[in-house]
Every structure is written in C-alpha cells, then in structure tokens.
Short mmCIF file of C-alpha atoms and ligand atoms in Angstrom, two decimals:
data_model
loop_
_atom_site.label_atom_id
_atom_site.label_comp_id
_atom_site.label_asym_id
_atom_site.label_seq_id
_atom_site.Cartn_x
_atom_site.Cartn_y
_atom_site.Cartn_z
CA MET Q 54 137.03 46.32 80.85
CA SER Q 55 134.78 49.30 81.48
CA PHE Q 56 135.55 52.66 79.99
CA GLU Q 57 136.55 55.57 82.15
CA TRP Q 58 137.41 59.07 81.06
CA ILE Q 59 140.68 59.06 82.94
CA MET Q 60 141.94 56.47 80.47
CA ILE Q 61 142.22 59.11 77.77
CA PRO Q 62 144.82 61.34 79.48
CA TYR Q 63 146.62 58.17 80.59
CA SER Q 64 146.82 56.92 77.02
CA LEU Q 65 148.02 60.31 75.85
CA LEU Q 66 150.75 60.15 78.46
CA THR Q 67 151.76 56.75 77.10
CA LEU Q 68 151.82 58.22 73.62
CA PHE Q 69 153.99 61.10 74.77
CA ILE Q 70 156.50 58.82 76.46
CA VAL Q 71 156.61 56.52 73.48
CA ILE Q 72 157.15 59.34 70.98
CA ASN Q 73 160.08 60.70 72.92
CA TYR Q 74 161.54 57.29 73.52
CA GLY Q 75 161.06 56.49 69.84
CA LEU Q 76 162.79 59.66 68.66
CA LEU Q 77 165.77 58.98 70.86
CA LEU Q 78 165.83 55.27 70.18
CA THR Q 79 165.73 55.67 66.41
CA ALA Q 80 168.60 58.13 66.57
CA LEU Q 81 170.49 55.82 68.88
CA MET Q 82 170.01 52.93 66.49
CA GLN Q 83 171.23 55.05 63.60
CA LYS Q 84 174.20 56.02 65.70
CA ILE Q 85 175.02 52.42 66.47
CA GLY Q 86 174.68 51.63 62.78
CA ALA Q 87 177.03 54.51 61.99
CA ARG Q 88 179.54 53.32 64.58
CA VAL Q 89 179.63 49.98 62.81
CA GLY Q 90 180.65 51.96 59.72
CA ARG Q 91 183.17 53.84 61.87
CA ARG Q 92 181.27 57.09 61.68
CA HIS Q 93 180.09 59.26 64.51
CA GLY Q 94 176.58 59.34 63.20
CA ILE Q 95 173.85 61.87 63.82
CA PRO Q 96 173.53 63.63 67.17
CA ILE Q 97 171.09 61.86 69.44
CA TRP Q 98 168.61 64.79 69.33
CA GLN Q 99 168.76 65.11 65.54
CA ASN Q 100 165.29 63.60 65.07
CA TYR Q 101 163.70 66.38 67.10
CA ILE Q 102 165.37 69.01 64.94
CA ASP Q 103 164.39 67.30 61.72
CA LEU Q 104 160.82 67.10 62.90
CA LEU Q 105 160.76 70.76 63.86
CA LYS Q 106 162.39 71.70 60.59
CA ASN Q 107 159.81 69.85 58.57
CA TYR Q 108 156.94 71.45 60.44
CA SER Q 109 158.51 74.85 59.80
CA ILE Q 110 158.67 74.55 56.02
CA ARG Q 111 156.62 77.45 54.69
CA SER Q 112 155.19 76.09 51.49
CA SER Q 113 153.68 72.78 50.62
CA ILE Q 114 151.79 71.44 47.68
CA THR Q 115 149.16 68.80 47.49
CA HIS Q 116 148.15 66.25 44.92
CA GLY Q 117 144.62 65.63 46.14
CA VAL Q 118 142.61 64.46 49.11
CA MET Q 119 144.18 61.05 49.44
CA PHE Q 120 147.60 62.69 49.43
CA TYR Q 121 146.57 64.48 52.63
CA LEU Q 122 145.03 61.42 54.12
CA GLY Q 123 147.93 59.06 53.43
CA PRO Q 124 150.16 60.26 56.28
CA VAL Q 125 147.12 60.66 58.50
CA PHE Q 126 146.11 57.05 57.92
CA ARG Q 127 149.62 55.98 58.59
CA LEU Q 128 149.77 57.86 61.85
CA THR Q 129 146.38 56.41 62.78
CA GLY Q 130 147.81 52.95 62.22
CA GLY Q 131 150.72 53.62 64.53
CA VAL Q 132 148.82 55.41 67.27
CA GLY Q 133 145.90 53.00 67.08
CA LEU Q 134 148.19 50.03 67.44
CA LEU Q 135 149.85 51.60 70.42
CA LEU Q 136 146.64 52.59 72.16
CA PHE Q 137 144.81 49.31 71.86
CA VAL Q 138 147.42 47.04 73.38
CA PRO Q 139 148.54 47.31 76.99
CA THR Q 140 151.92 48.98 77.17
CA ILE Q 141 152.79 48.20 80.77
CA PHE Q 142 151.32 45.02 82.14
CA GLY Q 143 149.32 45.25 85.34
CA SER Q 144 149.40 49.02 85.47
CA GLU Q 145 145.99 50.66 85.47
CA MET Q 146 147.62 53.78 84.11
CA PHE Q 147 149.35 52.40 81.04
CA SER Q 148 147.21 49.54 79.87
CA ASN Q 149 145.51 52.02 77.52
CA LEU Q 150 142.27 51.10 75.82
CA SER Q 151 142.94 47.39 75.56
CA PHE Q 152 140.00 44.99 75.68
CA ALA Q 153 139.28 41.34 75.07
CA GLY Q 154 139.97 40.40 71.48
CA ASP Q 155 142.35 43.29 70.85
CA LEU Q 156 144.80 40.96 69.16
CA ILE Q 157 142.76 40.91 65.98
CA LEU Q 158 142.48 44.68 66.05
CA ALA Q 159 146.24 44.95 66.46
CA LEU Q 160 146.81 42.76 63.42
CA TYR Q 161 144.48 44.99 61.49
CA PHE Q 162 146.18 48.19 62.59
CA ILE Q 163 149.57 46.88 61.57
CA PHE Q 164 148.37 46.68 58.02
CA PHE Q 165 146.18 49.76 58.05
CA GLY Q 166 149.03 52.24 57.77
CA SER Q 167 150.56 50.62 54.72
CA LEU Q 168 147.25 50.71 52.93
CA GLY Q 169 146.72 54.40 53.66
CA MET Q 170 150.24 55.07 52.51
CA ALA Q 171 149.64 53.14 49.31
CA LEU Q 172 146.58 55.21 48.46
CA GLY Q 173 148.28 58.50 49.31
CA ALA Q 174 151.48 57.76 47.48
CA GLY Q 175 149.49 56.48 44.52
CA GLU Q 176 147.70 59.80 44.25
CA SER Q 177 150.94 61.76 44.16
CA GLY Q 178 151.29 60.47 40.62
CA HIS Q 179 155.03 60.07 40.82
CA PRO Q 180 156.19 56.89 39.10
CA HIS Q 181 158.72 56.20 41.85
CA SER Q 182 155.94 56.26 44.43
CA ALA Q 183 153.84 53.84 42.45
CA ILE Q 184 156.70 51.40 42.00
CA GLY Q 185 157.69 51.83 45.65
CA VAL Q 186 154.17 51.11 46.80
CA SER Q 187 153.77 47.96 44.78
CA ARG Q 188 157.14 46.70 45.97
CA GLY Q 189 156.39 47.69 49.54
CA LEU Q 190 152.99 46.08 49.64
CA SER Q 191 154.17 42.80 48.23
CA GLN Q 192 157.03 42.66 50.69
CA VAL Q 193 154.94 43.68 53.70
CA THR Q 194 152.22 41.22 52.79
CA THR Q 195 154.55 38.27 52.63
CA SER Q 196 156.36 39.30 55.76
CA GLU Q 197 153.04 39.65 57.60
CA LEU Q 198 152.07 36.08 56.80
CA PRO Q 199 154.45 34.32 59.19
CA PHE Q 200 153.59 36.87 61.86
CA ALA Q 201 149.87 36.22 61.45
CA LEU Q 202 150.52 32.48 61.67
CA ALA Q 203 152.62 32.97 64.78
CA VAL Q 204 149.91 35.10 66.35
CA PHE Q 205 147.31 32.42 65.70
CA ALA Q 206 149.63 29.81 67.17
CA VAL Q 207 150.01 31.91 70.30
CA ALA Q 208 146.27 32.58 70.49
CA LEU Q 209 145.61 28.85 70.22
CA GLN Q 210 148.23 28.07 72.80
CA TYR Q 211 146.73 30.39 75.40
CA GLN Q 212 143.15 29.99 74.22
CA THR Q 213 142.51 33.72 74.21
CA LEU Q 214 142.54 36.70 71.89
CA SER Q 215 143.27 39.26 74.58
CA VAL Q 216 146.81 40.54 74.75
CA ASN Q 217 146.37 41.16 78.45
CA ASP Q 218 145.55 37.54 79.16
CA ILE Q 219 148.44 36.35 77.04
CA VAL Q 220 150.85 38.50 79.02
CA ALA Q 221 149.29 37.33 82.26
CA ALA Q 222 149.87 33.72 81.25
CA GLN Q 223 153.56 34.41 80.75
CA GLN Q 224 154.26 35.87 84.17
CA GLY Q 225 156.29 34.13 86.82
CA GLY Q 226 159.74 33.54 85.40
CA VAL Q 227 161.56 33.63 82.13
CA MET Q 228 160.74 30.03 81.35
CA ASN Q 229 157.06 30.94 81.04
CA TRP Q 230 157.67 33.26 78.11
CA THR Q 231 156.31 32.22 74.76
CA LEU Q 232 159.91 32.36 73.62
CA PHE Q 233 160.47 29.11 75.53
CA THR Q 234 157.01 27.59 75.53
CA ASN Q 235 156.55 28.01 71.79
CA PRO Q 236 159.91 28.76 70.17
CA LEU Q 237 158.72 28.00 66.65
CA ALA Q 238 156.11 30.74 66.70
CA VAL Q 239 158.62 33.22 68.09
CA ALA Q 240 161.16 32.31 65.43
CA ALA Q 241 158.62 32.80 62.66
CA ALA Q 242 157.49 36.09 64.14
CA MET Q 243 161.02 37.41 64.58
CA LEU Q 244 161.84 36.64 60.97
CA SER Q 245 158.72 38.49 59.95
CA PHE Q 246 159.75 41.30 62.28
CA LEU Q 247 162.88 41.86 60.21
CA GLY Q 248 160.73 42.39 57.17
CA SER Q 249 158.54 45.04 58.68
CA MET Q 250 161.23 47.17 60.29
CA MET Q 251 162.41 48.68 57.02
CA ARG Q 252 166.01 48.02 57.88
CA PRO Q 253 168.47 46.01 55.85
CA PRO Q 254 168.30 43.36 54.51
CA PHE Q 255 164.66 44.17 53.81
CA ASP Q 256 164.75 47.92 53.30
CA VAL Q 257 164.83 48.00 49.54
CA VAL Q 258 161.43 49.69 49.59
CA LEU Q 259 162.45 52.78 51.54
CA ALA Q 260 166.16 52.92 50.87
CA PRO Q 261 167.24 56.31 49.55
CA GLN Q 262 169.65 54.73 47.12
CA GLU Q 263 167.01 52.56 45.49
CA ILE Q 264 164.20 53.94 43.37
CA PRO Q 265 164.51 57.16 45.26
CA ILE Q 266 163.08 56.49 48.65
CA GLY Q 267 160.01 54.70 47.30
CA PRO Q 268 156.49 55.61 48.42
CA PRO Q 269 157.27 58.92 50.18
CA THR Q 270 159.04 60.41 47.13
CA GLU Q 271 156.55 63.26 46.83
CA TYR Q 272 155.99 63.84 50.52
CA HIS Q 273 157.48 66.93 52.10
CA SER Q 274 157.11 69.50 54.89
CA SER Q 275 154.30 68.71 57.32
CA TYR Q 276 153.26 65.56 55.48
CA LEU Q 277 156.73 64.21 55.88
CA ALA Q 278 156.83 65.34 59.48
CA LEU Q 279 153.65 63.39 60.17
CA MET Q 280 155.19 60.36 58.57
CA GLN Q 281 158.36 60.80 60.58
CA THR Q 282 156.30 60.92 63.73
CA ASN Q 283 154.73 57.68 62.69
CA ARG Q 284 158.10 56.23 61.84
CA VAL Q 285 159.06 56.50 65.49
CA ILE Q 286 155.71 55.43 66.96
CA PHE Q 287 154.91 52.52 64.73
CA PRO Q 288 158.02 50.36 65.27
CA ILE Q 289 157.68 50.82 69.00
CA ALA Q 290 153.97 49.99 68.92
CA LYS Q 291 154.79 46.94 66.90
CA MET Q 292 157.53 45.93 69.29
CA VAL Q 293 155.10 46.36 72.17
CA VAL Q 294 152.92 43.73 70.54
CA TYR Q 295 155.92 41.45 70.13
CA MET Q 296 157.05 42.04 73.66
CA ASN Q 297 153.61 41.23 74.99
CA LEU Q 298 153.08 38.16 72.89
CA PHE Q 299 156.48 36.56 73.03
CA PHE Q 300 158.72 38.10 75.64
CA GLY Q 301 156.56 38.25 78.70
CA GLY Q 302 155.48 41.87 78.45
CA ALA Q 303 156.83 44.57 80.72
CA ALA Q 304 155.71 45.37 84.23
CA SER Q 305 157.47 48.73 84.50
CA TRP Q 306 158.94 51.39 82.25
CA PRO Q 307 162.62 50.44 82.71
CA VAL Q 308 161.86 46.86 81.73
CA PHE Q 309 159.84 48.20 78.83
CA PHE Q 310 162.70 50.39 77.61
CA LEU Q 311 165.18 47.56 77.91
CA LYS Q 312 163.09 44.97 76.13
CA ILE Q 313 162.14 47.34 73.32
CA PHE Q 314 165.77 48.28 72.90
CA LEU Q 315 166.80 44.65 72.66
CA ILE Q 316 164.09 43.75 70.18
CA TYR Q 317 164.99 46.76 68.04
CA PHE Q 318 168.65 45.91 68.39
CA PHE Q 319 167.95 42.46 67.00
CA SER Q 320 166.80 43.94 63.70
CA LEU Q 321 169.66 46.45 63.68
CA PHE Q 322 172.17 43.70 64.33
CA ILE Q 323 170.90 41.64 61.42
CA GLY Q 324 170.78 44.81 59.34
CA VAL Q 325 174.40 45.82 59.69
CA VAL Q 326 175.62 42.32 59.03
CA PHE Q 327 173.68 41.36 55.94
CA PRO Q 328 173.39 43.13 52.59
CA ARG Q 329 170.12 44.19 51.08
CA PHE Q 330 167.70 41.81 49.41
CA ARG Q 331 165.80 42.64 46.28
CA VAL Q 332 162.04 42.48 46.61
CA GLU Q 333 161.52 39.20 44.83
CA GLN Q 334 164.36 37.69 46.84
CA SER Q 335 162.86 38.78 50.12
CA VAL Q 336 159.40 37.59 49.12
CA ARG Q 337 160.88 34.21 48.33
CA TRP Q 338 162.89 34.24 51.53
CA PHE Q 339 159.82 34.84 53.65
CA LEU Q 340 157.82 32.18 51.89
CA ILE Q 341 160.58 29.58 52.07
CA TRP Q 342 162.06 30.16 55.51
CA ALA Q 343 159.54 31.96 57.66
CA MET Q 344 156.25 30.51 56.47
CA PRO Q 345 157.02 26.84 57.23
CA LEU Q 346 158.11 27.87 60.72
CA GLY Q 347 154.77 29.59 61.25
CA ILE Q 348 152.83 26.60 59.96
CA ALA Q 349 154.90 24.26 62.11
CA ALA Q 350 154.16 26.45 65.11
CA ILE Q 351 150.43 26.07 64.55
CA LEU Q 352 150.74 22.32 64.03
CA VAL Q 353 152.77 21.83 67.19
CA VAL Q 354 150.24 23.71 69.26
CA MET S 1342 172.44 82.08 16.36
CA LYS S 1343 171.82 84.92 18.71
CA ASP S 1344 169.37 86.60 16.37
CA ASP S 1345 167.44 83.41 15.96
CA PHE S 1346 167.18 83.14 19.61
CA GLU S 1347 165.99 86.65 20.15
CA LYS S 1348 163.33 86.00 17.59
CA LEU S 1349 162.26 83.07 19.69
CA LEU S 1350 162.22 85.19 22.78
CA ASP S 1351 160.03 87.76 21.04
CA GLN S 1352 157.61 85.04 20.20
CA GLN S 1353 157.13 84.18 23.82
CA PRO S 1354 153.62 85.61 24.23
CA GLU S 1355 152.82 87.76 27.21
CA LYS S 1356 149.56 86.16 28.11
CA GLU S 1357 148.34 82.63 27.90
CA PRO S 1358 148.32 81.87 24.19
CA GLU S 1359 145.34 80.66 22.24
CA PRO S 1360 145.63 77.02 21.22
CA GLN S 1361 145.91 78.04 17.55
CA GLU S 1362 148.89 80.25 18.26
CA ARG S 1363 150.89 77.59 19.99
CA PRO S 1364 152.29 75.82 16.91
CA ALA S 1365 154.27 78.97 16.07
CA LEU S 1366 156.30 78.30 19.17
CA ARG S 1367 157.04 74.81 18.07
CA ASP S 1368 160.15 75.82 16.19
CA ILE S 1369 161.73 74.92 19.46
CA PRO S 1370 162.40 71.21 19.42
CA VAL S 1371 160.06 69.68 21.93
CA ARG S 1372 160.12 66.33 23.55
CA GLU S 1373 157.58 64.03 21.99
CA GLU S 1374 155.37 63.71 25.04
CA LEU S 1375 155.00 67.49 25.21
CA VAL S 1376 153.76 68.02 21.64
CA PRO S 1377 150.11 69.16 21.53
CA ARG S 1378 147.94 66.43 20.15
CA THR S 1379 144.40 65.29 19.70
CA VAL S 1380 143.26 62.09 21.32
CA THR S 1381 140.02 60.22 20.90
CA ALA S 1382 138.29 59.27 24.11
CA PRO S 1383 136.71 55.81 24.44
CA ASP S 1384 133.27 57.33 23.83
CA GLY S 1385 134.40 58.81 20.52
CA GLN S 1386 134.84 62.37 21.78
CA GLU S 1387 137.87 64.21 20.43
CA ILE S 1388 139.98 65.95 23.05
CA ARG S 1389 142.77 68.38 22.31
CA ILE S 1390 145.65 68.16 24.73
CA ASP S 1391 148.48 70.61 25.09
CA PRO S 1392 150.63 68.96 27.75
CA LEU S 1393 152.54 72.08 28.70
CA GLN S 1394 149.28 73.92 29.36
CA ASP S 1395 147.12 71.13 30.70
CA TYR S 1396 149.46 68.98 32.73
CA TYR S 1397 151.35 71.67 34.58
CA CYS S 1398 150.34 74.39 36.94
CA GLN S 1399 150.90 77.76 35.27
CA ALA S 1400 151.21 79.91 38.38
CA GLY S 1401 154.57 81.33 39.40
CA PRO S 1402 156.16 81.12 42.83
CA THR S 1403 154.92 83.41 45.57
CA VAL S 1404 156.85 85.18 48.29
CA GLN S 1405 156.40 83.44 51.62
CA THR S 1406 157.26 85.80 54.39
CA PRO S 1407 158.12 84.60 57.87
CA ALA S 1408 154.70 83.99 59.35
CA TYR S 1409 155.28 83.86 63.05
CA THR S 1410 156.57 86.03 65.83
CA ARG S 1411 160.24 86.70 66.18
CA ILE S 1412 160.88 84.06 68.82
CA ILE S 1413 159.22 81.24 66.92
CA GLU S 1414 160.91 82.23 63.66
CA ASP S 1415 164.24 82.19 65.47
CA LEU S 1416 163.53 78.72 66.76
CA PHE S 1417 162.51 77.59 63.29
CA ASN S 1418 165.59 79.14 61.74
CA TRP S 1419 167.72 77.32 64.23
CA ALA S 1420 166.00 74.06 63.34
CA ARG S 1421 166.43 74.76 59.63
CA ALA S 1422 170.09 75.47 60.15
CA GLU S 1423 170.73 72.36 62.19
CA SER S 1424 168.92 70.08 59.78
CA LEU S 1425 170.32 70.69 56.31
CA TRP S 1426 169.03 68.14 53.86
CA ILE S 1427 171.10 68.22 50.73
CA LEU S 1428 169.63 67.18 47.45
CA GLY S 1429 171.75 64.40 46.04
CA PHE S 1430 172.43 66.18 42.77
CA GLY S 1431 175.99 66.37 41.50
CA THR S 1432 177.27 68.56 38.72
CA GLY S 1433 180.84 69.06 37.62
CA CYS S 1434 183.97 67.76 39.27
CA GLY S 1435 183.12 69.20 42.69
CA ALA S 1436 180.55 66.45 43.26
CA ILE S 1437 183.42 64.12 43.97
CA GLU S 1438 184.21 66.13 47.09
CA MET S 1439 180.74 65.57 48.50
CA ARG S 1440 181.18 61.83 48.84
CA PRO S 1441 183.94 61.94 51.46
CA LEU S 1442 181.56 63.94 53.60
CA MET S 1443 179.36 60.89 54.01
CA THR S 1444 182.21 58.59 54.92
CA PRO S 1445 183.97 58.06 58.24
CA ARG S 1446 186.77 60.54 57.70
CA PHE S 1447 184.65 63.68 57.45
CA ASP S 1448 181.19 62.43 58.40
CA ALA S 1449 178.96 65.44 57.88
CA TYR S 1450 176.05 63.66 59.58
CA ARG S 1451 177.55 64.84 62.84
CA TYR S 1452 176.48 68.36 61.95
CA GLY S 1453 172.92 67.52 61.04
CA ILE S 1454 173.70 67.40 57.33
CA GLN S 1455 171.99 64.60 55.48
CA TRP S 1456 171.42 63.71 51.85
CA ARG S 1457 167.93 63.25 50.50
CA PRO S 1458 167.17 61.60 47.20
CA THR S 1459 164.22 63.77 46.22
CA PRO S 1460 163.98 67.56 45.82
CA ARG S 1461 160.68 67.61 47.71
CA GLN S 1462 162.38 66.71 50.94
CA ALA S 1463 165.64 68.56 50.49
CA ASN S 1464 166.23 72.14 51.46
CA LEU S 1465 169.77 72.69 50.21
CA LEU S 1466 170.88 72.45 46.61
CA VAL S 1467 174.63 72.24 46.19
CA ILE S 1468 175.76 73.14 42.69
CA SER S 1469 179.05 71.35 42.82
CA GLY S 1470 181.08 72.89 40.07
CA TYR S 1471 180.65 73.83 36.44
CA LEU S 1472 177.11 73.72 35.19
CA SER S 1473 176.56 72.89 31.56
CA VAL S 1474 173.49 74.38 29.96
CA LYS S 1475 171.92 70.98 29.71
CA THR S 1476 172.40 70.37 33.42
CA LEU S 1477 171.21 73.87 34.25
CA LYS S 1478 167.81 72.85 32.96
CA ARG S 1479 167.67 69.96 35.41
CA ALA S 1480 169.09 72.06 38.20
CA ILE S 1481 166.35 74.66 37.69
CA ARG S 1482 163.63 72.05 37.74
CA SER S 1483 165.04 70.43 40.84
CA TYR S 1484 165.42 73.77 42.56
CA GLU S 1485 161.88 74.78 41.79
CA GLN S 1486 160.48 71.59 43.20
CA MET S 1487 162.08 72.19 46.55
CA GLN S 1488 159.95 73.82 49.18
CA ASN S 1489 160.43 77.28 50.66
CA PRO S 1490 162.76 78.03 52.49
CA LYS S 1491 165.52 76.56 50.36
CA TYR S 1492 169.16 77.37 49.95
CA VAL S 1493 171.71 77.18 47.16
CA VAL S 1494 175.41 76.76 47.69
CA GLY S 1495 177.80 77.26 44.79
CA LEU S 1496 180.85 75.07 45.03
CA GLY S 1497 184.11 75.92 43.36
CA SER S 1498 185.26 78.80 41.17
CA CYS S 1499 183.23 77.53 38.23
CA THR S 1500 180.02 78.68 39.87
CA ILE S 1501 181.45 82.09 40.69
CA ASN S 1502 182.94 83.25 37.41
CA GLY S 1503 183.20 80.24 35.17
CA GLY S 1504 186.53 79.11 36.58
CA MET S 1505 188.68 77.29 34.14
CA TYR S 1506 185.65 76.86 31.92
CA TRP S 1507 185.21 80.61 31.54
CA ASP S 1508 185.36 80.46 27.75
CA SER S 1509 183.56 77.20 27.30
CA TYR S 1510 180.77 77.16 24.77
CA ASN S 1511 178.27 75.29 26.88
CA THR S 1512 178.71 76.12 30.54
CA ILE S 1513 177.27 79.05 32.40
CA LYS S 1514 179.58 81.46 34.14
CA ARG S 1515 177.79 83.17 37.01
CA LEU S 1516 175.46 80.83 38.82
CA ASP S 1517 173.89 83.77 40.63
CA ASP S 1518 172.31 84.91 37.38
CA TYR S 1519 170.21 81.80 37.17
CA LEU S 1520 169.54 80.70 40.73
CA PRO S 1521 169.69 82.74 43.94
CA VAL S 1522 172.93 81.64 45.57
CA ASP S 1523 173.24 82.00 49.32
CA LEU S 1524 176.86 81.11 49.67
CA TYR S 1525 179.90 80.33 47.56
CA ILE S 1526 182.67 78.00 48.60
CA THR S 1527 185.79 78.89 46.70
CA GLY S 1528 188.50 76.62 45.44
CA CYS S 1529 189.16 74.40 42.50
CA MET S 1530 188.20 72.10 43.94
CA PRO S 1531 187.44 72.92 47.59
CA ARG S 1532 188.49 70.31 50.09
CA PRO S 1533 185.87 68.58 52.24
CA GLU S 1534 187.04 70.69 55.17
CA ALA S 1535 186.22 73.78 53.16
CA LEU S 1536 182.77 72.36 52.53
CA LEU S 1537 182.19 71.75 56.20
CA GLN S 1538 183.35 75.28 56.92
CA GLY S 1539 181.02 76.55 54.22
CA PHE S 1540 178.05 74.68 55.63
CA ASP S 1541 178.90 76.14 58.99
CA ASP S 1542 178.78 79.64 57.53
CA LEU S 1543 175.52 78.83 55.82
CA LYS S 1544 174.11 77.80 59.18
CA LYS S 1545 175.07 81.19 60.57
CA LEU S 1546 173.30 82.90 57.67
CA ILE S 1547 170.18 80.82 58.18
CA ARG S 1548 170.14 81.42 61.91
CA ALA S 1549 170.40 85.15 61.28
CA GLY S 1550 167.40 84.85 58.95
CA LYS S 1551 169.45 86.12 56.00
CA ALA S 1552 169.10 83.09 53.76
CA GLU S 1553 165.89 84.00 51.98
CA GLY S 1554 166.90 82.80 48.53
CA ALA S 1555 163.51 81.29 47.77
CA ASN S 1556 161.81 84.64 48.28
CA LYS S 1557 164.44 86.40 46.25
CA TYR S 1558 163.73 83.98 43.46
CA ALA S 1559 160.01 84.65 43.69
CA GLU S 1560 160.48 88.42 43.76
CA ASN S 1561 162.84 88.52 40.80
CA PHE S 1562 161.18 85.67 38.98
CA GLU S 1563 161.04 87.55 35.66
CA ARG S 1564 164.72 88.38 35.70
CA TYR S 1565 165.79 84.85 36.55
CA LYS S 1566 163.54 83.42 33.87
CA THR S 1567 164.87 85.81 31.24
CA ASN S 1568 168.41 84.88 32.13
CA GLN S 1569 167.63 81.18 32.12
CA LYS S 1570 165.87 81.35 28.79
CA ARG S 1571 168.72 83.33 27.32
CA VAL S 1572 171.04 80.33 27.64
CA ILE S 1573 168.64 77.40 27.50
CA LYS S 1574 167.83 77.25 23.83
CA ASP S 1575 165.43 74.33 23.95
CA TRP S 1576 163.08 75.49 26.66
CA ASP S 1577 160.52 72.73 26.60
CA MET S 1578 159.31 72.74 30.16
CA PRO S 1579 156.78 74.73 32.16
CA ASP S 1580 157.91 78.14 33.34
CA TYR S 1581 157.75 77.03 36.92
CA SER S 1582 157.90 73.41 38.01
CA TRP S 1583 155.69 72.91 40.99
S1 LIG B 2250 185.88 74.77 40.19
FE1 LIG B 2250 187.48 73.39 39.47
S2 LIG B 2250 187.03 71.44 40.45
FE2 LIG B 2250 185.17 72.69 40.56
S3 LIG B 2250 183.98 72.17 38.76
FE3 LIG B 2250 185.21 73.90 38.23
S4 LIG B 2250 187.07 73.05 37.28
FE4 LIG B 2250 186.04 71.39 38.42
#
C-alpha cells in the first residue's frame, strides 16, 4: 500500500474515536461489574474527569529518565498497535497505516508497552514496583505464548501475514470466520486474552488490594494520566487485532463497537464469576490449558 | 521528659550539619538502616554513607500557585472535586465507617470517590479518628508523598479536640496543628451518610478554590515541623518525604 499524507489525519481521527469509545467502554464495564456487586458504580463519564484531574495536578516528581519514558513507551505500544492494523475493513479512511506483514509488528507492539513499563517502574526504585513488574512480566509472557501460537496458526491457515488479507478471507458470512474455520486457535487466543486484560482472575498484578497496585505504584499526575490514556487505548487496540483475526473484522463503526463490546464483555463476564489467581497459579494455568490448545491449532492447520 | 526533649530540639542544627557533628544527634534511637556507616566498595575504596543525608532529598515543599487563567483553574478545580481519590489509610475507630462507603448500601463511587492504595496517586487523606503519635509519623510521611493539590479531612471528634482520648498519653489532640485540615466531620463516630455529606462539602470548597491545604503546609512548613517534632520523640526520618 502506498503512503499518502491524508492517511495521517485519518489515523488521528481513528485514534480520537477509539480514545473516546475506550473511556466510555471502560467505565461501562466497571459499571456492569459494579452492578453485579449490586452497586451503582462510577458515573459513565468518570474516566474523563479522572484524566483531567490527573493532568491538573500541580506538582510531580521524577525518578530519572526511564521513569519519564515508561508511560511514553506504554502509550507508544498502544497507539502503535492501533495504527498499524486496519480498524475498519474495506474503508480507505480507517485502515490506518497497515501494510503487508503487519501481523508481526502487531505482536511486537503488544509486548513493547510492558517492557517500557518494566524499565520505568524499575527505575522508580519502589520495591512494590519491582515485585509488580516481575510478576507482571512472567504472567504476560506466559499468556502471550498461546496467543502467539494462535496467530501463527491463523497465518498458516490463510498463508499471509497481512491482517487485511486475513480479514478479507473471512468475509461472506459468519461461517467464514476463523472462529468456525479454526476453533482451536480462537480458543487458545481467547484464553490468552483473559490474561492480558488485567481483569480477574488474572489481575493480581495490577489489583489495588495486592502488593499495592504493582508496577504503577510510584506513578502520579501526568505520568499516571498518560498511562490511563493507554489503559483505554491498548485493550481496544488489542481487541481490534482479535476482531480482525478471529471474528471477521468490522466493516463499519457500529459493527466495530458491537464486536469490541462483546469481546470485552467476555473477559468481564469471566472476571466477575471467577476469583483471582495467584501469579504462579495463572502461569501454570496458561501453560497447562492454553498452550496445548495453541499447539493443537498449529498441528491441525 | 520534656526537658530532655527540648535539649534534643536545641541540638537540631540550623544548617546542614558536618558529618562529624551528626553522631551527637544519635541520642535519638534510629532505625538500623538509617545509622551512618562506612562501607567498602568492591575496588577497596571506603565510602561514608549517612542515609538520612544521602538517600533523601533535603529540600522542603514549595508553594504551587494556580498556574492558569481563571477559567481553566475553575475547570481543573471542578475535575479535582469530582474525582476524589482517597488514600486507603485508616487510623482509629473511624476507619470502620469508611468500608460501608465502598459497599452497595452507600456506594461512594457514584460520587467520583475512589480509594487508591498509594499516596502518590491519592489526593485526599482521611484521618479517620484518633491519631496515636506513632501513627502520626506515618500519616505525615504519607501526606507529604501526595502531590499538590491535596486535601485532609479529619473524621470524628478525636481529630478536632482529642475526643474521648483527650487525656490520653499517646494521641494527639488537634490534628490541625500537625497537618493542614480542610474539613472536619464531627461525630463519634460519624455515620457513612455524614461522610458523604462531608465529602460533598469538601467538593464545594475545592470548586470554590478554597482548599489550598498543600500550599498552607508549604508556607507554614516551619510551624508544622516544630509541632510535629514536639510530639514525635523518635524523629528518624527526613524532614520532608518527597
Ligand atoms: S471520634 Fe469516637 S469513633 Fe472516632 S476515633 Fe475518636 S473515639 Fe473513635
């Protein structure tokens, strides 16, 4: 695909829509979670206020260069992931900067943020951050494995590394979705999805009640606001990848909103039903239940 | 006891002390990791370390005035008011009244009130009841680590005048002497409804731009420190915790 300057404002528009959708969606998910606990939950616009509040904090302290760069890396991971995969299939306007072979780049971006975070949180020197990072990285790494396997299975199945082509191959009816043509890969990927959403049962890393809030212990004011921004972009970007690979992509914004909501809802649904795993339990869980599925998916293809 | 302590106060040097002078201060019991010591580096070089001097920033807090135009500050104040992040720090019996706020019956999340586990991210410190001297130390450190603007709410009569602990040997009586309190919620103990009402009043104060406790603390830093050191006998922490 050739590069044109108009793609930049188009991608920024995508980013804008996704940020707003993400802010509302995250609040909505929290609200649904609260309703399960018979609470009212936060107002739906609360995320906007929190964000504004954090940007308006007057003082902030730093622990060094990497401490600055941590949230920036993380945001880069989220935005990069979003910009390099097509958001709306077949639309010139919202296919962003995708190109052939973007699948590998997407995989890389998914991990990029965690690494930046690890370095930044490590520099803050707070013991809770260090423990949080080591726990987070081990959990994310094991939960990424089944996803990587599933992605390879899908790439083998369609004989391409371009997300666009994979989506194109799934058009023309629900039965063409990877969900039905390669259910094993989808199952492995969805299990891995649970692990990367930082919701129960796999949220021991970021849970406020555990070693206080893990990696971001020392982050505050604008740093935290940057990370919050990423917290709404990154899950959506990740779900866009899932939607494209496994659920036939989206041809218009309403379909996009609906599919993202349902994928997110899947992790929320599991989250409110099951209690939290400890890190070593979740690592074992991923290796025992999700990994074989991923390997089987590759073998079947 | 009091004389001893005043002696200690006199010994607090005005300026940064010379390393040789420091041991005189060490009549105060100090945690082991804060004792000055000499370590030998791997290359054989001897390094003298005074943790209180070397590991902590010595500067005091500064006054941070509202930096923007009226309209933007108003918007920010509104955001600050609608997003109160409480530090999960409980002292005294009043802490028990904070828990119902998180549960379905009172559910403070509706009003933009959330609990954060770390002082860095919180902007509201609720002193929930009597404060023993030992806890005051922790409360001060937690408060100082919060970022400007930050608010303090005193909960229950114990924070106002000592309450039923007014003649206790190890609790403080007026919280306002030690930390800049923005708002008191009276009662022994106040009901969760009273807390919600109190938070609502605090929001009004913040929106009006009247909750500048952090700046008050910075302006009157000397006074607060003198008061704090008057009751905390084993002051073994930096003067200001960044
Ligand atoms: S005011 Fe009453 S309830 Fe609150 S800490 Fe004091 S004695 Fe306990």
